Amino acid sequence: MTAKLAFLSMISTLALTANAAAQMSVTTFGATDAAACYQNANSEFSGDTDPCDKAIKDTGLTRGDQMKTYVNRGIIHNRNLDLDAAIDDFNAALEIDDGLAEAYLNRGNSFFLGGRFDDAFAEYETALANDISKPWAAWYNIGLIHDAKKQPAKAREAYAKALALKPDFVLAQQKLARGE
């Protein structure tokens, strides 16, 4: 579970940043608290949501930055395994923009971490339908669902799709090399 959480956290954060080996593309610049929230979401080790809480209360944030801050705080909640709070934040972001693929991907991660594999699958498909910036991450996560459901052929197919979209994606390469 720890390895899955670490990867899903990395994927979630990367989805909101432009770092290596993960997805999403939402960033928050501007207000100091929003920027600190973004940095905490981007940090593999931070569980501090205080800057996010302060930023969300900031009436000076644009709706777009508020939406991104909800996603960033949701990523931190996922990392803390506070899945209900994470889902609430992703829902709040989707109330602002119901086409935000990154929020669907991250809400899918919340569902995955909670063992709600069918719900996670639906979220990853919605992220793909909304043109997520890093579709290979969604396909990799779909592979994880199929692994969890003991569907190795479907998992390999999903990992192969992830690798076709990002040939240097090491985690998908490893899954396929191990025959997972």
CSV table of C-alpha atoms in Angstrom, one decimal:
chain,number,residue,atom,x,y,z
A,1,MET,CA,0.0,0.0,0.0
A,2,THR,CA,2.9,2.4,0.8
A,3,ALA,CA,4.4,1.9,-2.6
A,4,LYS,CA,1.1,2.5,-4.3
A,5,LEU,CA,0.5,5.6,-2.2
A,6,ALA,CA,3.9,6.9,-3.0
A,7,PHE,CA,3.4,6.5,-6.7
A,8,LEU,CA,-0.1,7.8,-6.7
A,9,SER,CA,1.0,10.8,-4.7
A,10,MET,CA,3.9,11.3,-7.2
A,11,ILE,CA,1.5,11.1,-10.1
A,12,SER,CA,-1.0,13.4,-8.5
A,13,THR,CA,1.6,16.0,-7.7
A,14,LEU,CA,3.2,15.7,-11.1
A,15,ALA,CA,-0.1,16.0,-12.6
A,16,LEU,CA,-0.2,19.5,-11.1
A,17,THR,CA,3.4,20.2,-11.9
A,18,ALA,CA,5.8,19.7,-14.8
A,19,ASN,CA,8.1,17.3,-13.0
A,20,ALA,CA,9.4,14.0,-14.3
A,21,ALA,CA,7.4,10.7,-14.3
A,22,ALA,CA,4.0,12.0,-13.4
A,23,GLN,CA,0.9,13.7,-14.9
A,24,MET,CA,-1.2,16.8,-14.8
A,25,SER,CA,-0.3,20.3,-15.7
A,26,VAL,CA,-2.1,22.7,-13.4
A,27,THR,CA,0.1,25.2,-11.6
A,28,THR,CA,-0.7,28.0,-9.2
A,29,PHE,CA,1.4,31.2,-9.2
A,30,GLY,CA,0.6,34.4,-7.5
A,31,ALA,CA,-0.4,34.6,-3.9
A,32,THR,CA,2.2,33.5,-1.4
A,33,ASP,CA,-0.1,31.0,0.4
A,34,ALA,CA,-1.2,29.5,-3.0
A,35,ALA,CA,2.4,29.2,-4.0
A,36,ALA,CA,3.3,27.5,-0.7
A,37,CYS,CA,0.4,25.1,-1.2
A,38,TYR,CA,1.6,24.3,-4.7
A,39,GLN,CA,5.1,23.6,-3.3
A,40,ASN,CA,3.7,21.4,-0.5
A,41,ALA,CA,1.7,19.4,-3.1
A,42,ASN,CA,4.8,19.1,-5.2
A,43,SER,CA,6.9,17.8,-2.2
A,44,GLU,CA,6.8,14.1,-1.8
A,45,PHE,CA,7.1,14.5,2.0
A,46,SER,CA,4.8,17.4,2.9
A,47,GLY,CA,1.5,16.8,4.6
A,48,ASP,CA,0.9,20.4,5.5
A,49,THR,CA,-2.3,21.9,4.2
A,50,ASP,CA,-2.2,25.2,6.2
A,51,PRO,CA,-1.0,27.3,3.3
A,52,CYS,CA,-3.7,25.8,1.1
A,53,ASP,CA,-6.4,26.6,3.8
A,54,LYS,CA,-5.2,30.2,4.0
A,55,ALA,CA,-5.0,30.6,0.2
A,56,ILE,CA,-8.6,29.2,-0.3
A,57,LYS,CA,-9.8,31.8,2.2
A,58,ASP,CA,-8.0,34.6,0.3
A,59,THR,CA,-10.6,36.6,-1.6
A,60,GLY,CA,-7.9,37.9,-3.9
A,61,LEU,CA,-7.4,34.6,-5.7
A,62,THR,CA,-8.8,34.2,-9.1
A,63,ARG,CA,-11.3,31.4,-9.6
A,64,GLY,CA,-8.7,29.6,-11.6
A,65,ASP,CA,-6.1,29.8,-8.8
A,66,GLN,CA,-8.7,28.8,-6.3
A,67,MET,CA,-9.5,25.7,-8.4
A,68,LYS,CA,-5.8,24.8,-8.6
A,69,THR,CA,-5.4,25.3,-4.9
A,70,TYR,CA,-8.2,22.9,-4.2
A,71,VAL,CA,-6.5,20.3,-6.4
A,72,ASN,CA,-3.2,20.9,-4.7
A,73,ARG,CA,-4.8,20.6,-1.2
A,74,GLY,CA,-6.6,17.4,-2.4
A,75,ILE,CA,-3.2,15.9,-3.4
A,76,ILE,CA,-1.9,16.6,0.1
A,77,HIS,CA,-5.0,15.1,1.7
A,78,ASN,CA,-4.5,12.0,-0.5
A,79,ARG,CA,-0.9,11.8,0.7
A,80,ASN,CA,-2.2,12.0,4.3
A,81,LEU,CA,-4.8,9.3,3.5
A,82,ASP,CA,-7.5,11.8,4.4
A,83,LEU,CA,-9.5,10.6,1.4
A,84,ASP,CA,-12.8,12.2,2.2
A,85,ALA,CA,-11.2,15.6,2.5
A,86,ALA,CA,-9.3,15.0,-0.8
A,87,ILE,CA,-12.5,14.0,-2.6
A,88,ASP,CA,-14.2,17.1,-1.2
A,89,ASP,CA,-11.4,19.3,-2.6
A,90,PHE,CA,-11.5,17.7,-6.0
A,91,ASN,CA,-15.3,18.1,-6.1
A,92,ALA,CA,-14.8,21.8,-5.2
A,93,ALA,CA,-12.3,22.2,-8.1
A,94,LEU,CA,-14.8,20.5,-10.4
A,95,GLU,CA,-17.6,22.9,-9.4
A,96,ILE,CA,-15.4,25.6,-10.7
A,97,ASP,CA,-14.4,23.8,-13.9
A,98,ASP,CA,-16.2,20.5,-14.6
A,99,GLY,CA,-13.7,19.7,-17.4
A,100,LEU,CA,-10.6,19.8,-15.3
A,101,ALA,CA,-9.0,16.5,-16.2
A,102,GLU,CA,-6.4,16.7,-13.4
A,103,ALA,CA,-9.1,16.8,-10.8
A,104,TYR,CA,-10.7,13.6,-12.2
A,105,LEU,CA,-7.3,11.9,-12.2
A,106,ASN,CA,-6.7,12.8,-8.6
A,107,ARG,CA,-10.2,12.0,-7.5
A,108,GLY,CA,-9.6,8.6,-9.1
A,109,ASN,CA,-6.5,8.3,-7.0
A,110,SER,CA,-8.6,8.9,-3.9
A,111,PHE,CA,-11.0,6.2,-4.9
A,112,PHE,CA,-8.1,3.8,-5.8
A,113,LEU,CA,-6.5,4.4,-2.4
A,114,GLY,CA,-9.9,3.7,-0.8
A,115,GLY,CA,-10.3,0.4,-2.7
A,116,ARG,CA,-13.1,1.8,-4.8
A,117,PHE,CA,-11.7,0.5,-8.0
A,118,ASP,CA,-14.7,0.9,-10.3
A,119,ASP,CA,-15.1,4.5,-9.2
A,120,ALA,CA,-11.4,5.1,-9.8
A,121,PHE,CA,-11.6,3.5,-13.3
A,122,ALA,CA,-14.5,5.8,-14.2
A,123,GLU,CA,-12.5,8.9,-13.0
A,124,TYR,CA,-9.5,7.9,-15.1
A,125,GLU,CA,-11.6,7.4,-18.1
A,126,THR,CA,-13.2,10.8,-17.6
A,127,ALA,CA,-9.7,12.3,-17.2
A,128,LEU,CA,-8.8,10.8,-20.6
A,129,ALA,CA,-12.1,12.0,-22.2
A,130,ASN,CA,-11.2,15.5,-21.0
A,131,ASP,CA,-7.8,15.4,-22.7
A,132,ILE,CA,-5.6,15.1,-19.6
A,133,SER,CA,-2.2,16.6,-20.4
A,134,LYS,CA,-0.4,13.3,-19.5
A,135,PRO,CA,-2.7,10.5,-20.6
A,136,TRP,CA,0.0,7.9,-19.9
A,137,ALA,CA,-0.5,8.5,-16.2
A,138,ALA,CA,-4.2,7.7,-16.5
A,139,TRP,CA,-3.4,4.5,-18.4
A,140,TYR,CA,-0.9,3.4,-15.9
A,141,ASN,CA,-3.4,3.9,-13.1
A,142,ILE,CA,-5.9,1.9,-15.1
A,143,GLY,CA,-3.3,-0.8,-15.2
A,144,LEU,CA,-3.0,-0.7,-11.4
A,145,ILE,CA,-6.8,-1.1,-11.1
A,146,HIS,CA,-6.7,-4.2,-13.3
A,147,ASP,CA,-3.8,-5.6,-11.3
A,148,ALA,CA,-5.8,-5.0,-8.1
A,149,LYS,CA,-8.7,-6.8,-9.7
A,150,LYS,CA,-6.5,-9.7,-10.7
A,151,GLN,CA,-7.0,-9.0,-14.5
A,152,PRO,CA,-3.4,-9.4,-15.7
A,153,ALA,CA,-4.1,-9.3,-19.4
A,154,LYS,CA,-6.1,-6.0,-19.1
A,155,ALA,CA,-3.4,-4.6,-16.8
A,156,ARG,CA,-0.6,-5.4,-19.4
A,157,GLU,CA,-2.8,-3.8,-22.1
A,158,ALA,CA,-3.1,-0.6,-20.0
A,159,TYR,CA,0.6,-0.5,-19.2
A,160,ALA,CA,1.4,-0.9,-22.9
A,161,LYS,CA,-0.9,2.0,-23.7
A,162,ALA,CA,0.9,4.1,-21.1
A,163,LEU,CA,4.3,3.1,-22.6
A,164,ALA,CA,3.2,3.8,-26.1
A,165,LEU,CA,2.3,7.4,-25.0
A,166,LYS,CA,5.5,7.8,-23.1
A,167,PRO,CA,8.2,5.4,-24.2
A,168,ASP,CA,10.6,6.4,-21.4
A,169,PHE,CA,8.0,5.7,-18.6
A,170,VAL,CA,10.1,3.5,-16.4
A,171,LEU,CA,7.2,2.3,-14.1
A,172,ALA,CA,5.2,1.0,-17.1
A,173,GLN,CA,8.4,-0.6,-18.5
A,174,GLN,CA,9.0,-2.3,-15.2
A,175,LYS,CA,5.4,-3.6,-15.0
A,176,LEU,CA,5.6,-5.0,-18.5
A,177,ALA,CA,9.1,-6.5,-17.9
A,178,ARG,CA,7.9,-8.4,-14.8
A,179,GLY,CA,4.9,-9.7,-16.8
A,180,GLU,CA,2.5,-7.8,-14.5
